[in-house]
């Protein structure tokens, strides 16, 4: 069980609602979408290798730098997501304690102080959430730019093969259609990756307490 004695009620409520919702989405909707896009990529790549293995290798040349960036992104998102949920839990705790002890707060004329505490807690969560959104936007933008660059590289190299009569224009057109499918699926996978990293951060908040008992 969670360490109820050392964890405030508001924080426990936040973990049981927000964190579990993040994990639920990752284990249901996101899992099905992950399987869909992986199958789409695998099938497209198989056909592309049949059309032109040279162009396929050009397309796959962008994977290593994206993978390196994804490692950094995953660690950053997991850390920020955990911190973001901690700040939201702190704000929920302030609100819960104030509302449950409203008579005491009013008897000591402490409404303004409680308001200040809650505003400060919300402001902290906003700043962390802003950083989280910024990191996600940078990674998504970078991934999209790299995918576009890969498409341009394939188009350029494919054009040289057509000029040298190594590849026909029809095969290049068909290859480009599959290239766009792979690029679109890859972009969706980058978004799913961020969701899964957020779920990892949420699971650490929930199951971390079980290890401390």
PDB file of C-alpha atoms in Angstrom:
ATOM      1  CA  UNK A   1       0.000   0.000   0.000  1.00  0.00           C
ATOM      2  CA  UNK A   2       1.031   3.631  -0.355  1.00  0.00           C
ATOM      3  CA  UNK A   3       2.691   5.440   2.505  1.00  0.00           C
ATOM      4  CA  UNK A   4      -0.423   7.259   3.663  1.00  0.00           C
ATOM      5  CA  UNK A   5       1.260   8.542   6.824  1.00  0.00           C
ATOM      6  CA  UNK A   6       3.948  10.385   4.884  1.00  0.00           C
ATOM      7  CA  UNK A   7       1.839  11.421   1.885  1.00  0.00           C
ATOM      8  CA  UNK A   8      -0.880  14.031   2.069  1.00  0.00           C
ATOM      9  CA  UNK A   9      -4.431  13.201   1.026  1.00  0.00           C
ATOM     10  CA  UNK A  10      -4.424  15.639  -1.885  1.00  0.00           C
ATOM     11  CA  UNK A  11      -1.325  14.047  -3.344  1.00  0.00           C
ATOM     12  CA  UNK A  12      -2.758  10.550  -2.983  1.00  0.00           C
ATOM     13  CA  UNK A  13      -5.941  11.687  -4.726  1.00  0.00           C
ATOM     14  CA  UNK A  14      -3.884  13.152  -7.561  1.00  0.00           C
ATOM     15  CA  UNK A  15      -2.000   9.892  -8.015  1.00  0.00           C
ATOM     16  CA  UNK A  16      -5.164   7.827  -8.022  1.00  0.00           C
ATOM     17  CA  UNK A  17      -6.797  10.044 -10.640  1.00  0.00           C
ATOM     18  CA  UNK A  18      -4.335  11.829 -12.916  1.00  0.00           C
ATOM     19  CA  UNK A  19      -1.444   9.351 -12.858  1.00  0.00           C
ATOM     20  CA  UNK A  20      -3.634   6.287 -13.328  1.00  0.00           C
ATOM     21  CA  UNK A  21      -5.377   7.992 -16.257  1.00  0.00           C
ATOM     22  CA  UNK A  22      -2.034   8.596 -17.972  1.00  0.00           C
ATOM     23  CA  UNK A  23      -1.051   4.946 -17.516  1.00  0.00           C
ATOM     24  CA  UNK A  24      -4.468   3.735 -18.676  1.00  0.00           C
ATOM     25  CA  UNK A  25      -4.215   5.720 -21.916  1.00  0.00           C
ATOM     26  CA  UNK A  26      -0.723   4.391 -22.554  1.00  0.00           C
ATOM     27  CA  UNK A  27      -1.765   0.768 -21.995  1.00  0.00           C
ATOM     28  CA  UNK A  28      -4.964   0.889 -24.074  1.00  0.00           C
ATOM     29  CA  UNK A  29      -5.317   3.457 -26.858  1.00  0.00           C
ATOM     30  CA  UNK A  30      -1.605   4.135 -27.314  1.00  0.00           C
ATOM     31  CA  UNK A  31      -0.710   0.434 -27.436  1.00  0.00           C
ATOM     32  CA  UNK A  32      -3.167  -0.176 -30.271  1.00  0.00           C
ATOM     33  CA  UNK A  33      -1.897   2.858 -32.168  1.00  0.00           C
ATOM     34  CA  UNK A  34       1.701   1.726 -31.648  1.00  0.00           C
ATOM     35  CA  UNK A  35       0.933  -1.696 -33.138  1.00  0.00           C
ATOM     36  CA  UNK A  36      -0.863  -0.082 -36.070  1.00  0.00           C
ATOM     37  CA  UNK A  37       1.971   2.249 -37.014  1.00  0.00           C
ATOM     38  CA  UNK A  38       4.666  -0.382 -36.506  1.00  0.00           C
ATOM     39  CA  UNK A  39       2.844  -2.742 -38.872  1.00  0.00           C
ATOM     40  CA  UNK A  40       2.408   0.126 -41.352  1.00  0.00           C
ATOM     41  CA  UNK A  41       6.122   0.941 -41.248  1.00  0.00           C
ATOM     42  CA  UNK A  42       7.230  -2.690 -41.477  1.00  0.00           C
ATOM     43  CA  UNK A  43       4.942  -3.405 -44.420  1.00  0.00           C
ATOM     44  CA  UNK A  44       5.933  -0.243 -46.272  1.00  0.00           C
ATOM     45  CA  UNK A  45       9.638  -0.907 -45.758  1.00  0.00           C
ATOM     46  CA  UNK A  46       9.274  -4.465 -47.060  1.00  0.00           C
ATOM     47  CA  UNK A  47       7.699  -3.191 -50.272  1.00  0.00           C
ATOM     48  CA  UNK A  48      10.258  -0.388 -50.530  1.00  0.00           C
ATOM     49  CA  UNK A  49      13.154  -2.843 -50.259  1.00  0.00           C
ATOM     50  CA  UNK A  50      11.573  -4.744 -53.135  1.00  0.00           C
ATOM     51  CA  UNK A  51      11.343  -1.603 -55.245  1.00  0.00           C
ATOM     52  CA  UNK A  52      14.800  -0.198 -54.508  1.00  0.00           C
ATOM     53  CA  UNK A  53      17.051  -1.222 -51.647  1.00  0.00           C
ATOM     54  CA  UNK A  54      19.357   1.728 -52.333  1.00  0.00           C
ATOM     55  CA  UNK A  55      16.603   4.313 -51.812  1.00  0.00           C
ATOM     56  CA  UNK A  56      15.413   2.447 -48.710  1.00  0.00           C
ATOM     57  CA  UNK A  57      18.870   2.664 -47.164  1.00  0.00           C
ATOM     58  CA  UNK A  58      18.933   6.396 -47.911  1.00  0.00           C
ATOM     59  CA  UNK A  59      15.633   6.756 -46.088  1.00  0.00           C
ATOM     60  CA  UNK A  60      16.840   4.725 -43.102  1.00  0.00           C
ATOM     61  CA  UNK A  61      20.035   6.800 -42.805  1.00  0.00           C
ATOM     62  CA  UNK A  62      18.122   9.364 -40.712  1.00  0.00           C
ATOM     63  CA  UNK A  63      17.149   6.798 -38.064  1.00  0.00           C
ATOM     64  CA  UNK A  64      20.398   6.856 -35.978  1.00  0.00           C
ATOM     65  CA  UNK A  65      20.371  10.634 -35.254  1.00  0.00           C
ATOM     66  CA  UNK A  66      16.663  10.505 -34.451  1.00  0.00           C
ATOM     67  CA  UNK A  67      17.244   7.563 -32.099  1.00  0.00           C
ATOM     68  CA  UNK A  68      19.961   9.486 -30.255  1.00  0.00           C
ATOM     69  CA  UNK A  69      17.652  12.461 -29.883  1.00  0.00           C
ATOM     70  CA  UNK A  70      14.833  10.189 -28.718  1.00  0.00           C
ATOM     71  CA  UNK A  71      16.956   8.876 -25.837  1.00  0.00           C
ATOM     72  CA  UNK A  72      17.548  12.401 -24.543  1.00  0.00           C
ATOM     73  CA  UNK A  73      13.914  13.322 -25.141  1.00  0.00           C
ATOM     74  CA  UNK A  74      12.622  10.280 -23.286  1.00  0.00           C
ATOM     75  CA  UNK A  75      14.702  10.982 -20.189  1.00  0.00           C
ATOM     76  CA  UNK A  76      13.725  14.651 -20.207  1.00  0.00           C
ATOM     77  CA  UNK A  77      10.010  14.009 -20.633  1.00  0.00           C
ATOM     78  CA  UNK A  78       9.937  11.338 -17.936  1.00  0.00           C
ATOM     79  CA  UNK A  79      11.652  13.659 -15.479  1.00  0.00           C
ATOM     80  CA  UNK A  80       9.487  16.684 -16.311  1.00  0.00           C
ATOM     81  CA  UNK A  81       6.272  14.671 -16.284  1.00  0.00           C
ATOM     82  CA  UNK A  82       7.043  13.305 -12.824  1.00  0.00           C
ATOM     83  CA  UNK A  83       7.876  16.788 -11.563  1.00  0.00           C
ATOM     84  CA  UNK A  84       4.756  18.227 -13.212  1.00  0.00           C
ATOM     85  CA  UNK A  85       2.536  15.684 -11.484  1.00  0.00           C
ATOM     86  CA  UNK A  86       4.301  16.366  -8.179  1.00  0.00           C
ATOM     87  CA  UNK A  87       3.540  20.074  -8.488  1.00  0.00           C
ATOM     88  CA  UNK A  88      -0.101  19.377  -9.365  1.00  0.00           C
ATOM     89  CA  UNK A  89      -0.318  17.078  -6.370  1.00  0.00           C
ATOM     90  CA  UNK A  90       1.069  19.825  -4.152  1.00  0.00           C
ATOM     91  CA  UNK A  91      -1.585  22.237  -5.430  1.00  0.00           C
ATOM     92  CA  UNK A  92      -4.294  19.638  -4.855  1.00  0.00           C
ATOM     93  CA  UNK A  93      -3.022  19.090  -1.328  1.00  0.00           C
ATOM     94  CA  UNK A  94      -3.208  22.809  -0.518  1.00  0.00           C
ATOM     95  CA  UNK A  95      -6.756  22.996  -1.878  1.00  0.00           C
ATOM     96  CA  UNK A  96      -7.867  19.848  -0.063  1.00  0.00           C
ATOM     97  CA  UNK A  97      -6.413  20.926   3.265  1.00  0.00           C
ATOM     98  CA  UNK A  98      -7.919  24.400   2.980  1.00  0.00           C
ATOM     99  CA  UNK A  99     -11.394  23.145   2.068  1.00  0.00           C
ATOM    100  CA  UNK A 100     -11.428  20.422   4.713  1.00  0.00           C
ATOM    101  CA  UNK A 101     -10.430  22.930   7.388  1.00  0.00           C
ATOM    102  CA  UNK A 102     -12.427  25.903   6.161  1.00  0.00           C
ATOM    103  CA  UNK A 103     -13.786  26.768   9.631  1.00  0.00           C
ATOM    104  CA  UNK A 104     -10.286  26.927  11.056  1.00  0.00           C
ATOM    105  CA  UNK A 105      -9.045  29.007   8.122  1.00  0.00           C
ATOM    106  CA  UNK A 106     -11.880  31.490   8.552  1.00  0.00           C
ATOM    107  CA  UNK A 107     -11.555  31.648  12.330  1.00  0.00           C
ATOM    108  CA  UNK A 108      -7.932  32.804  11.917  1.00  0.00           C
ATOM    109  CA  UNK A 109      -8.764  35.031   8.908  1.00  0.00           C
ATOM    110  CA  UNK A 110      -6.299  33.022   6.834  1.00  0.00           C
ATOM    111  CA  UNK A 111      -8.162  33.072   3.498  1.00  0.00           C
ATOM    112  CA  UNK A 112      -5.613  35.315   1.778  1.00  0.00           C
ATOM    113  CA  UNK A 113      -2.709  33.199   2.985  1.00  0.00           C
ATOM    114  CA  UNK A 114      -4.348  30.016   1.693  1.00  0.00           C
ATOM    115  CA  UNK A 115      -5.069  31.730  -1.612  1.00  0.00           C
ATOM    116  CA  UNK A 116      -1.434  32.777  -1.884  1.00  0.00           C
ATOM    117  CA  UNK A 117      -0.212  29.249  -1.177  1.00  0.00           C
ATOM    118  CA  UNK A 118      -2.531  27.770  -3.797  1.00  0.00           C
ATOM    119  CA  UNK A 119      -1.608  30.374  -6.410  1.00  0.00           C
ATOM    120  CA  UNK A 120       2.098  29.719  -5.828  1.00  0.00           C
ATOM    121  CA  UNK A 121       1.595  25.954  -6.176  1.00  0.00           C
ATOM    122  CA  UNK A 122      -0.390  26.377  -9.404  1.00  0.00           C
ATOM    123  CA  UNK A 123       2.238  28.748 -10.765  1.00  0.00           C
ATOM    124  CA  UNK A 124       4.971  26.177 -10.129  1.00  0.00           C
ATOM    125  CA  UNK A 125       3.011  23.492 -11.963  1.00  0.00           C
ATOM    126  CA  UNK A 126       2.420  25.923 -14.848  1.00  0.00           C
ATOM    127  CA  UNK A 127       6.133  26.611 -15.227  1.00  0.00           C
ATOM    128  CA  UNK A 128       6.974  22.913 -15.259  1.00  0.00           C
ATOM    129  CA  UNK A 129       4.118  22.223 -17.680  1.00  0.00           C
ATOM    130  CA  UNK A 130       5.403  24.987 -19.952  1.00  0.00           C
ATOM    131  CA  UNK A 131       8.858  23.380 -20.041  1.00  0.00           C
ATOM    132  CA  UNK A 132       7.294  19.991 -20.747  1.00  0.00           C
ATOM    133  CA  UNK A 133       5.267  21.396 -23.636  1.00  0.00           C
ATOM    134  CA  UNK A 134       8.348  23.194 -24.978  1.00  0.00           C
ATOM    135  CA  UNK A 135      10.447  20.017 -24.968  1.00  0.00           C
ATOM    136  CA  UNK A 136       7.660  18.111 -26.710  1.00  0.00           C
ATOM    137  CA  UNK A 137       7.283  20.832 -29.339  1.00  0.00           C
ATOM    138  CA  UNK A 138      11.028  20.938 -30.039  1.00  0.00           C
ATOM    139  CA  UNK A 139      11.246  17.160 -30.428  1.00  0.00           C
ATOM    140  CA  UNK A 140       8.147  16.987 -32.620  1.00  0.00           C
ATOM    141  CA  UNK A 141       9.393  19.843 -34.793  1.00  0.00           C
ATOM    142  CA  UNK A 142      12.855  18.324 -35.097  1.00  0.00           C
ATOM    143  CA  UNK A 143      11.442  14.903 -35.947  1.00  0.00           C
ATOM    144  CA  UNK A 144       9.185  16.422 -38.582  1.00  0.00           C
ATOM    145  CA  UNK A 145      12.090  18.346 -40.096  1.00  0.00           C
ATOM    146  CA  UNK A 146      14.270  15.228 -40.200  1.00  0.00           C
ATOM    147  CA  UNK A 147      11.451  13.233 -41.833  1.00  0.00           C
ATOM    148  CA  UNK A 148      11.028  15.957 -44.458  1.00  0.00           C
ATOM    149  CA  UNK A 149      14.768  15.947 -45.060  1.00  0.00           C
ATOM    150  CA  UNK A 150      14.690  12.184 -45.546  1.00  0.00           C
ATOM    151  CA  UNK A 151      11.915  12.536 -48.130  1.00  0.00           C
ATOM    152  CA  UNK A 152      13.935  15.177 -49.988  1.00  0.00           C
ATOM    153  CA  UNK A 153      17.038  12.980 -49.929  1.00  0.00           C
ATOM    154  CA  UNK A 154      15.076  10.064 -51.353  1.00  0.00           C
ATOM    155  CA  UNK A 155      13.576  12.281 -54.039  1.00  0.00           C
ATOM    156  CA  UNK A 156      16.986  13.710 -54.972  1.00  0.00           C
ATOM    157  CA  UNK A 157      18.774  10.370 -55.071  1.00  0.00           C
ATOM    158  CA  UNK A 158      15.850   8.757 -56.853  1.00  0.00           C
ATOM    159  CA  UNK A 159      16.018  11.499 -59.469  1.00  0.00           C
ATOM    160  CA  UNK A 160      19.683  10.742 -60.098  1.00  0.00           C
ATOM    161  CA  UNK A 161      18.823   7.045 -60.542  1.00  0.00           C
ATOM    162  CA  UNK A 162      16.088   7.925 -63.023  1.00  0.00           C
ATOM    163  CA  UNK A 163      18.471  10.157 -64.993  1.00  0.00           C
ATOM    164  CA  UNK A 164      21.055   7.367 -65.101  1.00  0.00           C
ATOM    165  CA  UNK A 165      18.302   4.929 -66.219  1.00  0.00           C
ATOM    166  CA  UNK A 166      18.896   2.756 -63.157  1.00  0.00           C
ATOM    167  CA  UNK A 167      15.324   3.340 -61.967  1.00  0.00           C
ATOM    168  CA  UNK A 168      12.152   4.155 -63.858  1.00  0.00           C
ATOM    169  CA  UNK A 169       9.995   7.178 -63.095  1.00  0.00           C
ATOM    170  CA  UNK A 170       7.054   4.894 -62.301  1.00  0.00           C
ATOM    171  CA  UNK A 171       9.001   2.989 -59.660  1.00  0.00           C
ATOM    172  CA  UNK A 172      10.216   6.237 -58.149  1.00  0.00           C
ATOM    173  CA  UNK A 173       6.655   7.528 -57.921  1.00  0.00           C
ATOM    174  CA  UNK A 174       5.501   4.353 -56.201  1.00  0.00           C
ATOM    175  CA  UNK A 175       8.463   4.452 -53.846  1.00  0.00           C
ATOM    176  CA  UNK A 176       7.681   8.052 -52.882  1.00  0.00           C
ATOM    177  CA  UNK A 177       4.130   7.094 -51.936  1.00  0.00           C
ATOM    178  CA  UNK A 178       5.437   4.482 -49.518  1.00  0.00           C
ATOM    179  CA  UNK A 179       8.038   6.969 -48.280  1.00  0.00           C
ATOM    180  CA  UNK A 180       5.293   9.418 -47.323  1.00  0.00           C
ATOM    181  CA  UNK A 181       3.425   6.648 -45.480  1.00  0.00           C
ATOM    182  CA  UNK A 182       6.544   5.789 -43.494  1.00  0.00           C
ATOM    183  CA  UNK A 183       7.215   9.459 -42.727  1.00  0.00           C
ATOM    184  CA  UNK A 184       3.657  10.001 -41.467  1.00  0.00           C
ATOM    185  CA  UNK A 185       3.748   6.859 -39.314  1.00  0.00           C
ATOM    186  CA  UNK A 186       7.142   7.870 -37.960  1.00  0.00           C
ATOM    187  CA  UNK A 187       5.793  11.287 -36.947  1.00  0.00           C
ATOM    188  CA  UNK A 188       2.899   9.659 -35.064  1.00  0.00           C
ATOM    189  CA  UNK A 189       5.314   7.273 -33.340  1.00  0.00           C
ATOM    190  CA  UNK A 190       7.361  10.194 -32.043  1.00  0.00           C
ATOM    191  CA  UNK A 191       4.219  11.572 -30.403  1.00  0.00           C
ATOM    192  CA  UNK A 192       3.367   8.175 -28.918  1.00  0.00           C
ATOM    193  CA  UNK A 193       6.901   7.869 -27.571  1.00  0.00           C
ATOM    194  CA  UNK A 194       6.367  11.026 -25.527  1.00  0.00           C
ATOM    195  CA  UNK A 195       3.096   9.647 -24.159  1.00  0.00           C
ATOM    196  CA  UNK A 196       4.787   6.411 -23.113  1.00  0.00           C
ATOM    197  CA  UNK A 197       7.582   8.305 -21.359  1.00  0.00           C
ATOM    198  CA  UNK A 198       4.973  10.315 -19.473  1.00  0.00           C
ATOM    199  CA  UNK A 199       3.340   7.046 -18.434  1.00  0.00           C
ATOM    200  CA  UNK A 200       6.701   5.796 -17.142  1.00  0.00           C
ATOM    201  CA  UNK A 201       7.042   8.943 -15.053  1.00  0.00           C
ATOM    202  CA  UNK A 202       3.524   8.506 -13.701  1.00  0.00           C
ATOM    203  CA  UNK A 203       4.160   4.849 -12.844  1.00  0.00           C
ATOM    204  CA  UNK A 204       7.250   5.816 -10.851  1.00  0.00           C
ATOM    205  CA  UNK A 205       5.097   8.123  -8.725  1.00  0.00           C
ATOM    206  CA  UNK A 206       2.536   5.390  -8.070  1.00  0.00           C
ATOM    207  CA  UNK A 207       4.707   2.314  -7.610  1.00  0.00           C
ATOM    208  CA  UNK A 208       7.614   4.174  -6.036  1.00  0.00           C
ATOM    209  CA  UNK A 209       5.605   4.410  -2.828  1.00  0.00           C
ATOM    210  CA  UNK A 210       5.085   0.647  -2.797  1.00  0.00           C
ATOM    211  CA  UNK A 211       8.844   0.110  -2.725  1.00  0.00           C
ATOM    212  CA  UNK A 212       9.234   2.482   0.208  1.00  0.00           C
ATOM    213  CA  UNK A 213       6.798   0.578   2.407  1.00  0.00           C
TER     214      UNK A 213
END
